[in-house]
Short mmCIF file of C-alpha atoms in Angstrom, two decimals:
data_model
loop_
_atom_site.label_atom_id
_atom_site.label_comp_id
_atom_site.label_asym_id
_atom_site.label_seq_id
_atom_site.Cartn_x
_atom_site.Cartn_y
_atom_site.Cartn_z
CA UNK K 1 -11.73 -20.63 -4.31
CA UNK K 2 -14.07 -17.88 -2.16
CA UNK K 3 -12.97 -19.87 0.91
CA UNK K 4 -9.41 -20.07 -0.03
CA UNK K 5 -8.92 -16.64 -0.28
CA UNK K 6 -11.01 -15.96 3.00
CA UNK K 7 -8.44 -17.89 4.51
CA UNK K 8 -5.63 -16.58 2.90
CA UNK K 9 -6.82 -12.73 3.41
CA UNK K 10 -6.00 -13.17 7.17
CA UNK K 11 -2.88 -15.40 6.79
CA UNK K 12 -1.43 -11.89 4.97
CA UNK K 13 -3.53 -9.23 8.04
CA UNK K 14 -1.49 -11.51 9.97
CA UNK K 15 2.20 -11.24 8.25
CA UNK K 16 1.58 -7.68 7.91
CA UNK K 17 0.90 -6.63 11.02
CA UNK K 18 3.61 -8.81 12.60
CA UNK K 19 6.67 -8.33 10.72
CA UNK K 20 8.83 -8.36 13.51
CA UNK K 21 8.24 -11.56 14.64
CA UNK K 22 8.64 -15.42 14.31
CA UNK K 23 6.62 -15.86 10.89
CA UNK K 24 6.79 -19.89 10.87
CA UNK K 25 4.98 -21.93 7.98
CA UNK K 26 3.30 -23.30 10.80
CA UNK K 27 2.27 -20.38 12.78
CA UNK K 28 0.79 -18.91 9.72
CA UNK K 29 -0.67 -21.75 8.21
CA UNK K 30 -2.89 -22.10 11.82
CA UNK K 31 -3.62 -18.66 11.37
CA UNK K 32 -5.20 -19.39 7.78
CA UNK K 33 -6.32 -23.15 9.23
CA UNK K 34 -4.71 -25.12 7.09
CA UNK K 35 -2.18 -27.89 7.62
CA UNK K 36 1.17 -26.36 6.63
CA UNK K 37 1.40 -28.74 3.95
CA UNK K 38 -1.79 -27.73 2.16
CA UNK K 39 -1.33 -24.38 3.28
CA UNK K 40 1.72 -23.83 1.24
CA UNK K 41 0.35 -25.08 -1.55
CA UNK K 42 -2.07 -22.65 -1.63
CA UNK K 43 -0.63 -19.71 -0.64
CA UNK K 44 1.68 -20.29 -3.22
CA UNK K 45 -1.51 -20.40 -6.07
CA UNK K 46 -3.48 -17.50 -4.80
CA UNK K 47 -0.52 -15.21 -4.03
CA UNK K 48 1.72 -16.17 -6.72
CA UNK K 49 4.96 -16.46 -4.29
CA UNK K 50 5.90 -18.87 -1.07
CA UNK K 51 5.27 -17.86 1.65
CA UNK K 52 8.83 -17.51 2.79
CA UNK K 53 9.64 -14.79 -0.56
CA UNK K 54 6.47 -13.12 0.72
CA UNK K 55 7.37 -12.41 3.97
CA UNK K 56 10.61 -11.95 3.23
CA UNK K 57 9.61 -9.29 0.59
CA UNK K 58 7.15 -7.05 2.68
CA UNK K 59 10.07 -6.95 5.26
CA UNK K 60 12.50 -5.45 2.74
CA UNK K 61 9.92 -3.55 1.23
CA UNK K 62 8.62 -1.56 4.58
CA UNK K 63 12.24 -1.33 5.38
CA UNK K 64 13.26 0.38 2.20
CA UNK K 65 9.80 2.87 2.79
CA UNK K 66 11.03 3.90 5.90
CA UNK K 67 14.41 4.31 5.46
CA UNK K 68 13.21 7.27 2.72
CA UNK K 69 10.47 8.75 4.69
CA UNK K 70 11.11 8.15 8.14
CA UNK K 71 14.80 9.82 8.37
CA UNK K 72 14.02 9.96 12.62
CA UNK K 73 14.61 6.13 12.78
CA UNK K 74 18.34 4.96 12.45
CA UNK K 75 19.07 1.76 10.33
CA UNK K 76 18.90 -0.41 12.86
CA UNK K 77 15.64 0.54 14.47
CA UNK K 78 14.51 -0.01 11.01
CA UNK K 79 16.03 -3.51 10.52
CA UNK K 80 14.71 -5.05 14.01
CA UNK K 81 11.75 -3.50 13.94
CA UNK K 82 10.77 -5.74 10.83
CA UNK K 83 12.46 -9.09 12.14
CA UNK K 84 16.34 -8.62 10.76
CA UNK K 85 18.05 -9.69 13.97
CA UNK K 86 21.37 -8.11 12.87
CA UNK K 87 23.03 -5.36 10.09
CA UNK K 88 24.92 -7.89 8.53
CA UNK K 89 21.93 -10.23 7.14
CA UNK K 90 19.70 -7.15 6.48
CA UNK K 91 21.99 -5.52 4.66
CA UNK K 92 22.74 -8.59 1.83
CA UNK K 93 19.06 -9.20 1.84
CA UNK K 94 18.38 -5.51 0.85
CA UNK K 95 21.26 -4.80 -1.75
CA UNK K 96 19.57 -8.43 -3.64
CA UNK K 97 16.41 -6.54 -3.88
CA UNK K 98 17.49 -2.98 -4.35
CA UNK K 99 21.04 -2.97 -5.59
CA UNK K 100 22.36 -0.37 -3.01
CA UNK K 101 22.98 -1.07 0.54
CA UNK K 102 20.75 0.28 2.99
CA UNK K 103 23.09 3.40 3.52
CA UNK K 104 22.77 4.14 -0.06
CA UNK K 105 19.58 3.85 -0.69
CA UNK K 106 18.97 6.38 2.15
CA UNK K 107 21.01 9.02 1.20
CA UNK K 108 19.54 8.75 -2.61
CA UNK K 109 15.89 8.40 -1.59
CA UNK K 110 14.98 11.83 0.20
CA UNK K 111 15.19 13.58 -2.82
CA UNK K 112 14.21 10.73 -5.17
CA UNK K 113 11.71 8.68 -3.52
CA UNK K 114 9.21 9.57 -6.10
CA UNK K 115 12.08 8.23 -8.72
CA UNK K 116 12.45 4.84 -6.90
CA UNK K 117 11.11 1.80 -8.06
CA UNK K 118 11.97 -1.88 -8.27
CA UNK K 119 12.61 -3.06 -12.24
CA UNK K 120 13.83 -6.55 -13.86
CA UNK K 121 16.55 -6.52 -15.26
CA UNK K 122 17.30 -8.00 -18.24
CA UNK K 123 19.83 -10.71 -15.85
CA UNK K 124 16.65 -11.06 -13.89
CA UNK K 125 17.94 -9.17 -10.82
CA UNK K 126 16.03 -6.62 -9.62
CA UNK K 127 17.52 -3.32 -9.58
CA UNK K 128 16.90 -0.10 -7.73
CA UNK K 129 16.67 2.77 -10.84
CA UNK K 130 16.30 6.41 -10.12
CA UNK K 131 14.92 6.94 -13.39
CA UNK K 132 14.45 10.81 -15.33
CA UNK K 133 11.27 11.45 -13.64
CA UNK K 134 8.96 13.61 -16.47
CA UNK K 135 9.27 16.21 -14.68
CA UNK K 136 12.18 18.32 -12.29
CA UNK K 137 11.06 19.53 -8.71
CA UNK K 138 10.29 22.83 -9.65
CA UNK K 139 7.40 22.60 -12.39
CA UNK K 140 6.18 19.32 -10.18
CA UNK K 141 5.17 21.78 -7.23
CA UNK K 142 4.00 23.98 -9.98
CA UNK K 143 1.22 20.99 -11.26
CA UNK K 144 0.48 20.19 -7.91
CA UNK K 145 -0.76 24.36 -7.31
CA UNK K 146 -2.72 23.78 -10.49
CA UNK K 147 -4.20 20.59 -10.01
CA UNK K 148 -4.24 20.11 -6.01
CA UNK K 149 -5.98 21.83 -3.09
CA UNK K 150 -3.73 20.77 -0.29
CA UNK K 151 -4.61 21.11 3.29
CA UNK K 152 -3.72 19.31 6.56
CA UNK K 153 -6.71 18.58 8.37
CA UNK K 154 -7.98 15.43 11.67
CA UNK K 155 -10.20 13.26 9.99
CA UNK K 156 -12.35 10.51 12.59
CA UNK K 157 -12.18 7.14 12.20
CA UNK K 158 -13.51 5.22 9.68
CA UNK K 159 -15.00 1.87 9.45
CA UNK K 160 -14.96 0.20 6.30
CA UNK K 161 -15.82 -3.12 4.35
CA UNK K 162 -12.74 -4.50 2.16
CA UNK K 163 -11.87 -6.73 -0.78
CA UNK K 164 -8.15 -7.67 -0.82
CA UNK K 165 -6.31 -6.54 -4.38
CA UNK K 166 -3.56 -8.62 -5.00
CA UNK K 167 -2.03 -6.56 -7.76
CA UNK K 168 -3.18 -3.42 -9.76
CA UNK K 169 -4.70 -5.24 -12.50
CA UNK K 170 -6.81 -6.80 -10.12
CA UNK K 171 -8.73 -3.68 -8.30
CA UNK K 172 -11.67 -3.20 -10.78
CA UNK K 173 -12.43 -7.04 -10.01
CA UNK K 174 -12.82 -6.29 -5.79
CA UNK K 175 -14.91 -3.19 -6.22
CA UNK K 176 -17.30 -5.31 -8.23
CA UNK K 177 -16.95 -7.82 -5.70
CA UNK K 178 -17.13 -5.24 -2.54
CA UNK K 179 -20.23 -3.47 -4.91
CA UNK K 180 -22.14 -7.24 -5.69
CA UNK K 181 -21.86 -7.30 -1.88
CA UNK K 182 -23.45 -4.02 -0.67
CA UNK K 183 -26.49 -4.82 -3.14
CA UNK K 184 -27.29 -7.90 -1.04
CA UNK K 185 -26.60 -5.72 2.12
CA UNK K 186 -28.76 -2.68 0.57
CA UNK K 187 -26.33 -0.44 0.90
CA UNK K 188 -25.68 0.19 -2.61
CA UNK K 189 -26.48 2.27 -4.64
CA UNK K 190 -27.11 5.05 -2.19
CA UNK K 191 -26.46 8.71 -2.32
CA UNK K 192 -23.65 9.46 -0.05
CA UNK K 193 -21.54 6.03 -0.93
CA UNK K 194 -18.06 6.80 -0.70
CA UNK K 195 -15.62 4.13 -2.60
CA UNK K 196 -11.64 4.39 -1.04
CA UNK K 197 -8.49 2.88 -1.98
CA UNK K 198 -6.13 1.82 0.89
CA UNK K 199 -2.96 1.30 -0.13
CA UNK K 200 -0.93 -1.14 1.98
CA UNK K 201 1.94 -1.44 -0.31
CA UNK K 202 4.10 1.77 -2.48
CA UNK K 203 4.51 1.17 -5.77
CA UNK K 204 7.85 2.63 -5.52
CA UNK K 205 8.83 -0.27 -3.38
CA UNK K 206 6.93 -3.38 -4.62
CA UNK K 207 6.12 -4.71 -7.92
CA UNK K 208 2.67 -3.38 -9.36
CA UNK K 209 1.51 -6.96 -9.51
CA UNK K 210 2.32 -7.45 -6.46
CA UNK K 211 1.11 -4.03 -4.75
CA UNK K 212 -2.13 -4.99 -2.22
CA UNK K 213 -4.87 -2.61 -2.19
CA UNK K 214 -7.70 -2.98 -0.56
CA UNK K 215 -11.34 -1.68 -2.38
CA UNK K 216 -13.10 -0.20 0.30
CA UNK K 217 -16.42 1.07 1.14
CA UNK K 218 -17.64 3.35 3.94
CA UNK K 219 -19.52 2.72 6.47
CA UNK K 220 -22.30 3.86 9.12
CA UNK K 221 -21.65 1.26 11.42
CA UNK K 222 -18.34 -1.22 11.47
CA UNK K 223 -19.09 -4.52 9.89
CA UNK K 224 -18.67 -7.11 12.70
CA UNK K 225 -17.33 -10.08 11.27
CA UNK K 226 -16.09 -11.05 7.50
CA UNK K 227 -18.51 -12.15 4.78
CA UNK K 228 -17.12 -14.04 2.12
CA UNK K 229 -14.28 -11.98 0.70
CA UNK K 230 -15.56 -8.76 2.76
CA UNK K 231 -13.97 -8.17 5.56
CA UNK K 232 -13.69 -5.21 8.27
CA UNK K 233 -11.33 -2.76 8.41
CA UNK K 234 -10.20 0.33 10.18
CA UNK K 235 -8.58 4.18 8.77
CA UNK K 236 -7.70 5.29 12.30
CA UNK K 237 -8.53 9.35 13.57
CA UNK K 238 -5.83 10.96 13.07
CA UNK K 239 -3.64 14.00 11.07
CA UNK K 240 -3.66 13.60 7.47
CA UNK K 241 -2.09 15.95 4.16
CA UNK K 242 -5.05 15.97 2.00
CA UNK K 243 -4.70 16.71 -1.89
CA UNK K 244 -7.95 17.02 -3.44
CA UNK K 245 -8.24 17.56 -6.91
CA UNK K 246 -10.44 16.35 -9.89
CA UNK K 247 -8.37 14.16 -12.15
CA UNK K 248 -8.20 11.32 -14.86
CA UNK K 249 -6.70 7.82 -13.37
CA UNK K 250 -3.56 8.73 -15.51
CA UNK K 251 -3.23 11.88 -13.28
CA UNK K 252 -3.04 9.71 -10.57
CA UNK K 253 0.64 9.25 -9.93
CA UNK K 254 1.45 12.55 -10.18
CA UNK K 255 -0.79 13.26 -7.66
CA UNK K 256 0.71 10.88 -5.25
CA UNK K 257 3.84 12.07 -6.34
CA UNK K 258 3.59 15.67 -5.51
CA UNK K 259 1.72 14.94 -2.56
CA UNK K 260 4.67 13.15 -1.19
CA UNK K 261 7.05 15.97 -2.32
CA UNK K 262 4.87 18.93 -1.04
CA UNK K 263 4.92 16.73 2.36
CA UNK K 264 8.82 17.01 2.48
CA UNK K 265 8.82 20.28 1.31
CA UNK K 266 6.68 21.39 4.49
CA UNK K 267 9.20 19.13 7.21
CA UNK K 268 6.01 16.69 7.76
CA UNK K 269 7.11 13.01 8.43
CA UNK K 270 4.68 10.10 7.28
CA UNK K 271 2.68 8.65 10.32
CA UNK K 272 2.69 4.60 10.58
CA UNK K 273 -0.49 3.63 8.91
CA UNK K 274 -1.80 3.36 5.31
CA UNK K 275 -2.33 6.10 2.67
CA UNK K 276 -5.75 6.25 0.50
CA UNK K 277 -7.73 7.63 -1.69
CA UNK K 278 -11.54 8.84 -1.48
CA UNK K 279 -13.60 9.00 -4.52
CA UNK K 280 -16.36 11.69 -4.34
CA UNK K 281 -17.43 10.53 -8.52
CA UNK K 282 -17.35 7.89 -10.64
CA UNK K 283 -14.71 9.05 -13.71
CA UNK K 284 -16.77 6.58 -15.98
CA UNK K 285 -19.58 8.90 -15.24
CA UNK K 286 -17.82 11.69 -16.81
CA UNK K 287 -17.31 12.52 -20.40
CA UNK K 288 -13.72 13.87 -20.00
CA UNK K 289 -12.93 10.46 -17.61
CA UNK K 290 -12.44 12.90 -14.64
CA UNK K 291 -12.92 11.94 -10.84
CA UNK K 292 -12.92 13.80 -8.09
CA UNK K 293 -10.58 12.70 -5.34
CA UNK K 294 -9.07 13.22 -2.01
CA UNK K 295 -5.18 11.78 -1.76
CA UNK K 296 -4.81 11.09 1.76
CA UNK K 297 -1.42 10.69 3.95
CA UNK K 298 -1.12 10.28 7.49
CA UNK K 299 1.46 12.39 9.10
CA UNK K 300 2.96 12.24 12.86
#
């Protein structure tokens, strides 16, 4: 199963970071080396979905993420840029997954992105519901000066090693994976370890068991190749809105949430890469189940 994920870790680097292309069974299953026949097969077991509903999917789901946060980008920039070759067939493919047409979903989301997110219906059809958040703008901005230290700040490059999350329930499982790893690599436990969360899907727009995440660790050096379900990856240097605050894991919504909202309240526009998290302590290490955390955006 270790080498079946391997392979399937860079069959989805590969989806992801070519959305607006030709994503063939074939293509992908050389990508993963598999024949397509066995390939689909087990993409389908580890992943939970075809191929096809997952590619599908991430291109509806980075669609509907940028047509809230990236207002500079008209509808169709957004729909070729992630492989809809015309309005027509984006626009039935979103309103199945959403319930609103592109347009719509726009002109609601700006002031309710943190509302958003994708629900089953009791029809089975997924709906878009701007749900009664728990709380209005106003005493949100007013947590976020009580909990939050906000600044916007460069921060280098980063090289880190990665265990794929496929779904939130599924996170604890890759840090012990990514930590089992770093013991055999001596690099754990060590005093300036720094765990992160990079979060390659918004819960807002996908399922939570479908959300990836990817447990990270940083590193000195960049690891060179991938070991077993470890594998390289990259935060680029860049601008960031930093939140840092020291919260329980139920706090951490909210924190995202007023992140976002203090972002849109200052005019910044989200920057095409991945947020994350950095954890400075461990919350099982402390007796109110506090952590201390940096909530990290990139902005253009």
């Amino acid at each position: 199963m270790e080498e079946y994920k391997k392979r399937i870790i860079k069959a989805i680097q590969y989806i992801d970071n070519n959305l607006d292309a030709e994503l063939s069974l074939e293509k992908v299953a050389e990508i993963a080396a598999y024949s397509p026949f066995h390939f689909h097969r087990i993409f389908r077991l580890i992943v939970g979905e075809t191929l096809q509903n997952y590619i599908i999917r991430k291109r509806i789901e980075k669609s509907a993420f940028y047509l809230a946060l990236r207002k500079n980008l008209s509808i169709k920039d957004i729909y070729h840029q992630f492989g809809f070759s015309n309005h027509s067939g984006f626009n039935k493919t979103f309103k199945k997954y959403y319930g609103k047409s592109p347009s719509e979903f726009r002109k609601l989301a700006p002031e309710n992105f943190h509302k958003i997110q994708a629900k089953q219906s009791k029809n089975g059809q997924i709906d878009t519901v701007f749900d009664q958040y728990i709380c209005n703008i106003e005493n949100l901005l007013n947590w976020t000066n009580m909990h939050l230290k906000i600044k916007v700040t460069a921060l280098p490059e980063m090289n880190l090693a990665a265990v794929m999350s496929l779904g939130i329930a599924n996170v604890e499982s890759s840090f012990n994976t990514l930590v089992d790893w770093a013991k055999t690599e001596n690099l754990f436990p060590g005093e300036n370890v720094k765990m992160i969360s990079v979060y390659h899907d918004s819960f807002k727009v996908t399922p939570p068991d479908k959300v990836r995440i990817h447990a990270c660790m940083l590193l000195d050096e960049p690891l060179k190749r991938q070991q077993g379900e470890v594998f390289p990856e990259i935060i680029e240097a860049g601008k960031f809105i930093i939140g840092s605050g020291e919260v329980t894991l139920s706090d951490f919504e909210q924190c995202w949430v007023s992140l976002f909202l203090w972002m849109k309240e200052n005019n910044y526009s989200v920057r095409k890469a991945f947020p994350f998290e950095i954890y400075h302590t461990n919350f099982k290490e402390h007796p109110e189940g506090k952590m201390a955390v940096d909530f990290c955006i990139p902005i253009n």
